[in-house]
Amino acid sequence: MRFIQVGVGGFGHVWVRVLKESAAAKVVGLVDVSEAALEKACAAGGYDRAICFASLEEALKKVTADAVVTSTPPAFHKHDVVTALKAGLHVISEKPMSDTMDVCQDMLHAAIRARRTYAVSQNYRYSPPMWTMSHIIRSGTLGAVGQVKLDFFMGVDFGGGFRHEMPFPVIIDMSIHHFDLIRFITGLDAVSVQGGAWNPPWSNYKGDCSSTALFEMNNGARALYNASWCAKGTFCDWNGNWQIECEKGTVIYEKGEIRILHVPELYAWKKTEIVRHLPLKKTAQHHVLDDFIRAVRAGRRPKTDALDNIRSVGMVFATVEAMKTGRRVPVLGARLRTRVKGR
Ligand SMILES: NC(=O)c1ccc[n+]([C@@H]2O[C@H](COP(=O)([O-])OP(=O)(O)OC[C@H]3O[C@@H](n4cnc5c(N)ncnc54)[C@H](O)[C@@H]3O)[C@@H](O)[C@H]2O)c1
């Protein structure tokens, strides 16, 4: 499959490598507004400068492609995705779909109208521990999920860039991974959210960088999410620390280790089991790309296409709304819920 990659600097270097390493992908165009980023991407991938362009429109005029991967900052995703879809191409975009819910909805509708595949890269699903936890919970051996606690605490200085300028930086740029994981691991969807956000005095982010959110899931369970990028002290890894409590026990994840506390009856703990991670042939972006190419070829939906992802990104923007208003907010509006129901 022939790809144009838009946004090759920053995290885009991961996609330069992943596309290069895929036997099923061929890069026919690289797009970036930065000459230096294009230079570096050409060196990393062994590409000729002739396939470099300053805009997607220019690339589309000069090369023939089947799909676009975009790794520009979130505010540019709509342009890249809609331009590619209108040109008849399939698309993978980096998360989050965009930086407002209205724009995400426009992008979803553009994909439906174009009858092309639009997948969002939710690479956190495809790491052995998250894959394993999803398998444990979805197998049903521990019974129904009743409550989830996910704590994400890190002190991270990106040294400037869009994250330090945007409102609710953790929730809009990072928590999409965690919210998508809550859905992926539990197999549940969020119905509504309440929450609050604040900015500690030492934070070097403009937006509120610490937050707490409480989701009601569609089986009545609650998921409590606490997160900060300006934490001082002990940090978790990028997946966060998890406690998923089910009818017959609890799954705990911390820094790569998964434990099951078997509690088959009421509160009486029976034993603790350390769980070995399930093997995963392709991880992270490699998995996203492989699933995308197979899905396009087979005419099926990729696992994290826009119709699925709107339920995760919907959690993000409902959380933002809850934090702004102090109210309990539905995760998808009634019209959008009807649109995606059963799809
Ligand atoms: N999946 C993950 O684990 C993960 C990790 C980090 C970043 N990301 C995502 O990747 C995306 C990019 O983040 P980043 O940290 O690389 O940002 P960045 O600002 O460091 O880099 C973005 C690149 O896009 C280029 N660019 C900016 N505007 C452009 C435009 N209009 N057209 C073409 N190129 C343009 C920039 O020159 C730069 O090379 C974001 O959506 C971010 O959330 C994902």
Coordinates of C-alpha atoms and ligand atoms in Angstrom, one line a residue:
M1 CA 0.0 0.0 0.0
R2 CA 1.4 3.4 -1.0
F3 CA 1.5 6.0 1.8
I4 CA 2.1 9.7 2.1
Q5 CA 3.2 10.7 5.7
V6 CA 2.3 14.2 6.9
G7 CA 4.2 15.5 9.9
V8 CA 7.5 13.7 10.0
G9 CA 9.2 15.5 12.9
G10 CA 8.6 15.0 16.6
F11 CA 6.6 11.7 17.1
G12 CA 6.4 11.4 13.3
H13 CA 9.9 9.8 13.5
V14 CA 8.2 6.7 14.9
W15 CA 5.9 6.5 11.8
V16 CA 8.9 7.0 9.5
R17 CA 10.5 3.9 11.1
V18 CA 7.3 1.8 11.3
L19 CA 6.4 2.5 7.6
K20 CA 10.0 1.8 6.5
E21 CA 10.0 -1.5 8.4
S22 CA 6.7 -2.7 7.0
A23 CA 6.9 -5.1 4.1
A24 CA 3.3 -4.2 3.1
A25 CA 3.9 -0.4 3.0
K26 CA 5.7 1.8 0.6
V27 CA 6.3 5.5 1.3
V28 CA 5.8 7.7 -1.8
G29 CA 5.6 11.1 -0.2
L30 CA 6.7 13.0 3.0
V31 CA 5.1 16.2 4.0
D32 CA 6.1 18.7 6.6
V33 CA 6.3 22.5 7.1
S34 CA 9.8 22.1 8.5
E35 CA 12.7 21.6 6.1
A36 CA 14.8 20.3 8.9
A37 CA 12.2 17.6 9.8
L38 CA 12.0 16.5 6.1
E39 CA 15.8 16.3 5.9
K40 CA 16.0 14.1 9.0
A41 CA 13.1 11.9 7.9
C42 CA 14.9 11.3 4.5
A43 CA 18.1 10.4 6.3
A44 CA 16.3 8.0 8.7
G45 CA 14.3 6.3 5.9
G46 CA 16.8 6.5 3.1
Y47 CA 14.4 8.5 1.0
D48 CA 15.1 10.9 -1.9
R49 CA 14.3 14.6 -1.3
A50 CA 12.2 14.4 -4.5
I51 CA 9.4 12.8 -2.5
C52 CA 9.3 15.7 0.1
F53 CA 6.6 18.3 -0.1
A54 CA 5.5 21.4 2.0
S55 CA 1.8 20.5 1.8
L56 CA -0.5 17.5 1.4
E57 CA -2.2 19.2 -1.5
E58 CA 1.1 19.5 -3.4
A59 CA 2.0 15.8 -2.6
L60 CA -1.4 14.7 -3.9
K61 CA -0.8 16.5 -7.2
K62 CA 2.7 15.0 -7.7
V63 CA 2.4 11.3 -6.4
T64 CA -0.1 8.5 -6.5
A65 CA -0.9 7.1 -3.1
D66 CA -3.5 4.8 -1.5
A67 CA -3.4 6.2 2.1
V68 CA -2.1 9.0 4.3
V69 CA -0.6 8.8 7.8
T70 CA -0.8 12.0 9.7
S71 CA 1.3 12.8 12.7
T72 CA 0.9 16.6 12.9
P73 CA -0.3 18.3 16.1
P74 CA -4.0 17.6 16.8
A75 CA -5.3 21.0 15.5
F76 CA -4.1 20.1 11.9
H77 CA -5.6 16.5 11.8
K78 CA -8.9 17.7 10.4
H79 CA -7.2 19.3 7.4
D80 CA -5.0 16.3 6.7
V81 CA -7.8 13.7 7.2
V82 CA -10.5 15.5 5.3
T83 CA -8.1 16.4 2.4
A84 CA -7.0 12.8 2.1
L85 CA -10.6 11.4 2.3
K86 CA -11.8 13.8 -0.3
A87 CA -9.0 12.7 -2.6
G88 CA -10.3 9.1 -2.2
L89 CA -7.5 8.0 0.1
H90 CA -7.7 6.0 3.3
V91 CA -6.2 7.5 6.5
I92 CA -4.5 6.7 9.8
S93 CA -4.2 9.7 12.1
E94 CA -2.3 10.0 15.3
K95 CA -4.5 10.4 18.4
P96 CA -6.4 12.5 19.4
M97 CA -8.7 12.7 16.3
S98 CA -8.7 16.5 16.9
D99 CA -8.8 19.2 19.5
T100 CA -12.6 19.8 19.8
M101 CA -15.6 17.4 19.7
D102 CA -17.3 19.4 16.9
V103 CA -14.3 18.9 14.7
C104 CA -14.1 15.2 15.6
Q105 CA -17.7 14.8 14.5
D106 CA -17.0 16.6 11.2
M107 CA -14.2 14.2 10.6
L108 CA -16.3 11.1 11.4
H109 CA -19.0 12.3 9.0
A110 CA -16.4 13.0 6.3
A111 CA -15.2 9.4 6.6
I112 CA -18.7 8.0 6.4
R113 CA -19.5 10.2 3.4
A114 CA -16.3 9.3 1.6
R115 CA -16.7 5.6 2.2
R116 CA -13.1 5.4 3.0
T117 CA -11.3 3.9 6.0
Y118 CA -10.2 6.4 8.7
A119 CA -8.4 4.8 11.6
V120 CA -7.0 6.5 14.7
S121 CA -3.7 5.2 16.1
Q122 CA -4.5 4.0 19.6
N123 CA -1.2 2.2 20.0
Y124 CA -1.4 1.8 23.8
R125 CA -3.9 -1.1 23.2
Y126 CA -1.2 -3.1 21.6
S127 CA 1.4 -3.5 24.3
P128 CA 1.6 -7.0 25.9
P129 CA 0.4 -5.9 29.4
M130 CA -2.6 -4.0 28.2
W131 CA -3.4 -6.7 25.7
T132 CA -3.2 -9.3 28.5
M133 CA -5.4 -7.3 30.9
S134 CA -8.0 -6.9 28.2
H135 CA -7.9 -10.7 27.7
I136 CA -8.3 -11.4 31.4
I137 CA -11.2 -9.1 31.9
R138 CA -13.0 -9.8 28.7
S139 CA -12.7 -13.6 29.2
G140 CA -15.3 -13.2 32.0
T141 CA -13.5 -15.5 34.4
L142 CA -13.5 -12.8 37.1
G143 CA -17.1 -11.9 36.4
A144 CA -18.5 -8.4 35.8
V145 CA -16.5 -5.3 36.3
G146 CA -17.8 -3.2 39.2
Q147 CA -15.2 -0.5 39.7
V148 CA -12.0 0.7 38.1
K149 CA -9.3 3.1 39.4
L150 CA -6.7 4.4 37.1
D151 CA -4.0 6.8 38.4
F152 CA -1.6 8.5 36.0
F153 CA 1.0 10.7 37.8
M154 CA 4.1 12.0 36.1
G155 CA 6.2 15.2 36.1
V156 CA 6.9 15.8 32.4
D157 CA 8.5 18.9 30.8
F158 CA 8.1 18.8 27.0
G159 CA 10.3 22.0 26.9
G160 CA 7.5 24.0 25.1
G161 CA 5.3 23.1 22.2
F162 CA 1.5 22.8 21.9
R163 CA 1.0 20.8 25.1
H164 CA 2.3 23.6 27.3
E165 CA -0.1 26.1 25.6
M166 CA -3.4 24.1 25.2
P167 CA -6.2 23.9 27.8
F168 CA -6.4 20.7 29.8
P169 CA -3.2 19.3 28.3
V170 CA -3.3 15.9 29.9
I171 CA -6.9 15.3 29.2
I172 CA -6.8 16.4 25.6
D173 CA -3.4 15.1 24.5
M174 CA -2.7 12.1 26.8
S175 CA -5.9 10.8 28.5
I176 CA -7.3 9.7 25.1
H177 CA -4.9 6.7 25.5
H178 CA -6.2 5.9 29.0
F179 CA -9.9 6.4 28.1
D180 CA -9.5 4.2 25.1
L181 CA -7.8 1.6 27.3
I182 CA -10.6 1.7 29.8
R183 CA -13.0 0.8 26.9
F184 CA -10.6 -1.8 25.4
I185 CA -9.8 -3.5 28.7
T186 CA -13.3 -3.6 30.2
G187 CA -15.3 -3.9 27.0
L188 CA -17.6 -1.2 28.4
D189 CA -18.5 2.2 27.1
A190 CA -18.7 5.3 29.2
V191 CA -22.2 6.9 29.5
S192 CA -21.4 10.1 31.6
V193 CA -18.7 11.9 33.4
Q194 CA -18.2 14.3 36.3
G195 CA -14.8 15.9 37.1
G196 CA -12.6 18.7 38.1
A197 CA -9.2 20.2 37.0
W198 CA -6.7 22.5 38.5
N199 CA -3.1 23.8 38.0
P200 CA -0.7 23.5 40.9
P201 CA 1.4 26.7 41.4
W202 CA 4.6 25.1 40.1
S203 CA 3.1 23.8 36.8
N204 CA 4.8 25.0 33.6
Y205 CA 1.6 24.3 31.6
K206 CA -0.8 27.1 30.8
G207 CA -3.9 24.8 31.0
D208 CA -5.0 23.0 34.1
C209 CA -2.6 20.0 34.2
S210 CA -4.0 18.0 37.1
S211 CA -7.5 16.4 37.1
T212 CA -9.9 13.8 38.4
A213 CA -12.8 12.3 36.5
L214 CA -15.5 9.8 37.4
F215 CA -17.1 7.9 34.5
E216 CA -20.3 5.9 34.7
M217 CA -20.0 2.9 32.4
N218 CA -22.8 1.3 30.5
N219 CA -23.1 -1.6 33.0
G220 CA -23.4 0.8 35.9
A221 CA -19.8 0.3 37.0
R222 CA -17.7 3.5 37.8
A223 CA -14.2 4.3 36.5
L224 CA -12.3 6.8 38.6
Y225 CA -9.4 8.5 36.7
N226 CA -6.8 10.7 38.4
A227 CA -4.1 12.3 36.3
S228 CA -1.3 14.8 36.3
W229 CA 1.7 15.8 34.1
C230 CA 3.0 18.1 36.8
A231 CA 3.3 15.6 39.7
K232 CA 6.1 15.7 42.1
G233 CA 7.3 12.4 43.6
T234 CA 6.9 8.8 42.6
F235 CA 5.8 8.3 39.0
C236 CA 3.9 5.5 37.2
D237 CA 4.7 4.4 33.7
W238 CA 2.8 5.7 30.6
N239 CA 0.0 3.2 31.1
G240 CA -0.8 4.4 34.6
N241 CA -1.5 2.3 37.7
W242 CA -4.7 0.2 37.4
Q243 CA -7.0 -1.5 39.8
I244 CA -10.0 -3.3 38.1
E245 CA -12.4 -4.8 40.6
C246 CA -14.7 -7.6 39.4
E247 CA -17.1 -10.0 41.0
K248 CA -14.5 -12.7 41.7
G249 CA -11.3 -10.7 42.1
T250 CA -9.2 -7.7 41.2
V251 CA -6.6 -7.1 38.5
I252 CA -3.8 -4.8 39.4
Y253 CA -1.2 -3.3 37.0
E254 CA 1.8 -1.4 38.1
K255 CA 5.0 -0.7 36.1
G256 CA 4.7 -3.8 33.9
E257 CA 3.5 -6.3 36.5
I258 CA 0.0 -7.7 36.4
R259 CA -1.4 -9.3 39.5
I260 CA -4.8 -11.0 40.0
L261 CA -6.1 -11.0 43.6
H262 CA -8.6 -13.9 43.6
V263 CA -11.5 -13.0 45.9
P264 CA -14.2 -15.5 44.8
E265 CA -16.6 -14.8 47.7
L266 CA -17.4 -11.4 49.1
Y267 CA -14.2 -9.8 50.6
A268 CA -12.3 -13.0 51.5
W269 CA -9.0 -12.9 49.6
K270 CA -7.9 -16.5 48.5
K271 CA -4.6 -16.0 46.6
T272 CA -2.5 -13.7 44.5
E273 CA -1.4 -14.7 41.0
I274 CA 1.3 -12.9 39.0
V275 CA 0.3 -13.1 35.3
R276 CA 2.6 -13.6 32.4
H277 CA 2.1 -11.3 29.5
L278 CA 0.5 -12.8 26.4
P279 CA 2.7 -12.7 23.3
L280 CA 1.8 -10.2 20.7
K281 CA 3.3 -10.5 17.2
K282 CA 3.1 -6.9 16.3
T283 CA 3.0 -4.1 19.0
A284 CA 2.1 -0.4 19.1
Q285 CA 2.1 1.4 15.7
H286 CA 3.3 -1.8 13.9
H287 CA 0.0 -3.4 15.0
V288 CA -2.1 -0.3 14.0
L289 CA -0.5 -0.3 10.6
D290 CA -0.9 -4.0 10.0
D291 CA -4.5 -4.0 11.1
F292 CA -5.2 -1.0 8.9
I293 CA -3.7 -2.5 5.8
R294 CA -5.5 -5.9 6.4
A295 CA -8.8 -4.1 7.0
V296 CA -8.6 -2.0 3.9
R297 CA -7.7 -5.0 1.8
A298 CA -10.5 -7.2 3.3
G299 CA -13.1 -4.4 3.2
R300 CA -13.6 -4.6 7.0
R301 CA -13.4 -1.9 9.7
P302 CA -10.0 -1.6 11.5
K303 CA -10.2 -2.1 15.3
T304 CA -9.8 1.6 16.0
D305 CA -11.6 3.3 13.2
A306 CA -13.3 6.6 13.7
L307 CA -16.7 5.0 14.5
D308 CA -15.1 3.2 17.4
N309 CA -12.8 6.0 18.3
I310 CA -15.5 8.6 18.6
R311 CA -16.6 6.8 21.8
S312 CA -13.1 7.3 23.3
V313 CA -12.6 10.8 22.1
G314 CA -16.1 11.5 23.3
M315 CA -14.9 10.7 26.8
V316 CA -12.2 13.3 26.4
F317 CA -14.4 16.2 25.4
A318 CA -17.2 15.3 27.8
T319 CA -14.5 15.4 30.5
V320 CA -13.4 18.8 29.4
E321 CA -17.1 20.0 29.4
A322 CA -17.6 18.5 32.9
M323 CA -14.4 20.3 34.1
K324 CA -15.5 23.6 32.7
T325 CA -19.1 23.5 34.0
G326 CA -18.8 21.4 37.1
R327 CA -21.7 19.3 35.8
R328 CA -22.3 15.7 35.0
V329 CA -22.0 15.4 31.2
P330 CA -23.2 12.7 28.8
V331 CA -20.3 11.2 26.9
L332 CA -22.0 11.3 23.4
G333 CA -24.8 13.6 22.6
A334 CA -28.2 12.0 21.8
R335 CA -27.8 12.5 18.0
L336 CA -24.3 11.1 17.8
R337 CA -25.3 8.1 20.0
T338 CA -28.0 7.3 17.6
R339 CA -25.6 7.7 14.6
V340 CA -23.0 5.2 16.0
K341 CA -25.4 2.8 17.8
G342 CA -24.9 -0.8 16.6
R343 CA -22.1 0.2 14.2
Ligands
LIG1 N1 0.7 7.6 20.1 C1 1.7 8.1 20.9 O1 2.2 7.5 21.8 C2 2.1 9.6 20.7 C3 3.2 10.1 21.3 C4 3.5 11.5 21.1 C5 2.7 12.2 20.2 N2 1.6 11.6 19.6 C6 0.8 12.4 18.7 O2 1.5 12.7 17.5 C7 1.0 14.0 17.0 C8 2.2 14.9 16.8 O3 2.8 15.2 18.1 P1 4.4 15.6 18.1 O4 4.7 15.5 19.6 O5 5.1 14.8 17.1 O6 4.2 17.1 17.7 P2 5.5 18.0 17.2 O7 4.9 19.4 17.2 O8 6.7 17.7 17.9 O9 5.7 17.6 15.7 C9 4.8 17.7 14.7 C10 5.4 17.7 13.3 O10 4.4 18.1 12.4 C11 4.9 19.2 11.6 N3 3.8 20.0 11.2 C12 3.1 21.0 12.0 N4 2.1 21.5 11.4 C13 2.1 21.0 10.1 C14 1.3 21.1 9.0 N5 0.3 22.0 9.0 N6 1.6 20.3 7.9 C15 2.6 19.5 7.9 N7 3.4 19.3 8.9 C16 3.2 20.0 10.0 C17 5.9 19.9 12.4 O11 6.9 20.6 11.7 C18 6.6 18.7 13.1 O12 7.6 18.1 12.3 C19 0.0 14.5 18.0 O13 -1.3 14.2 17.6 C20 0.3 13.8 19.3 O14 -0.8 13.7 20.2 C21 1.3 10.4 19.8

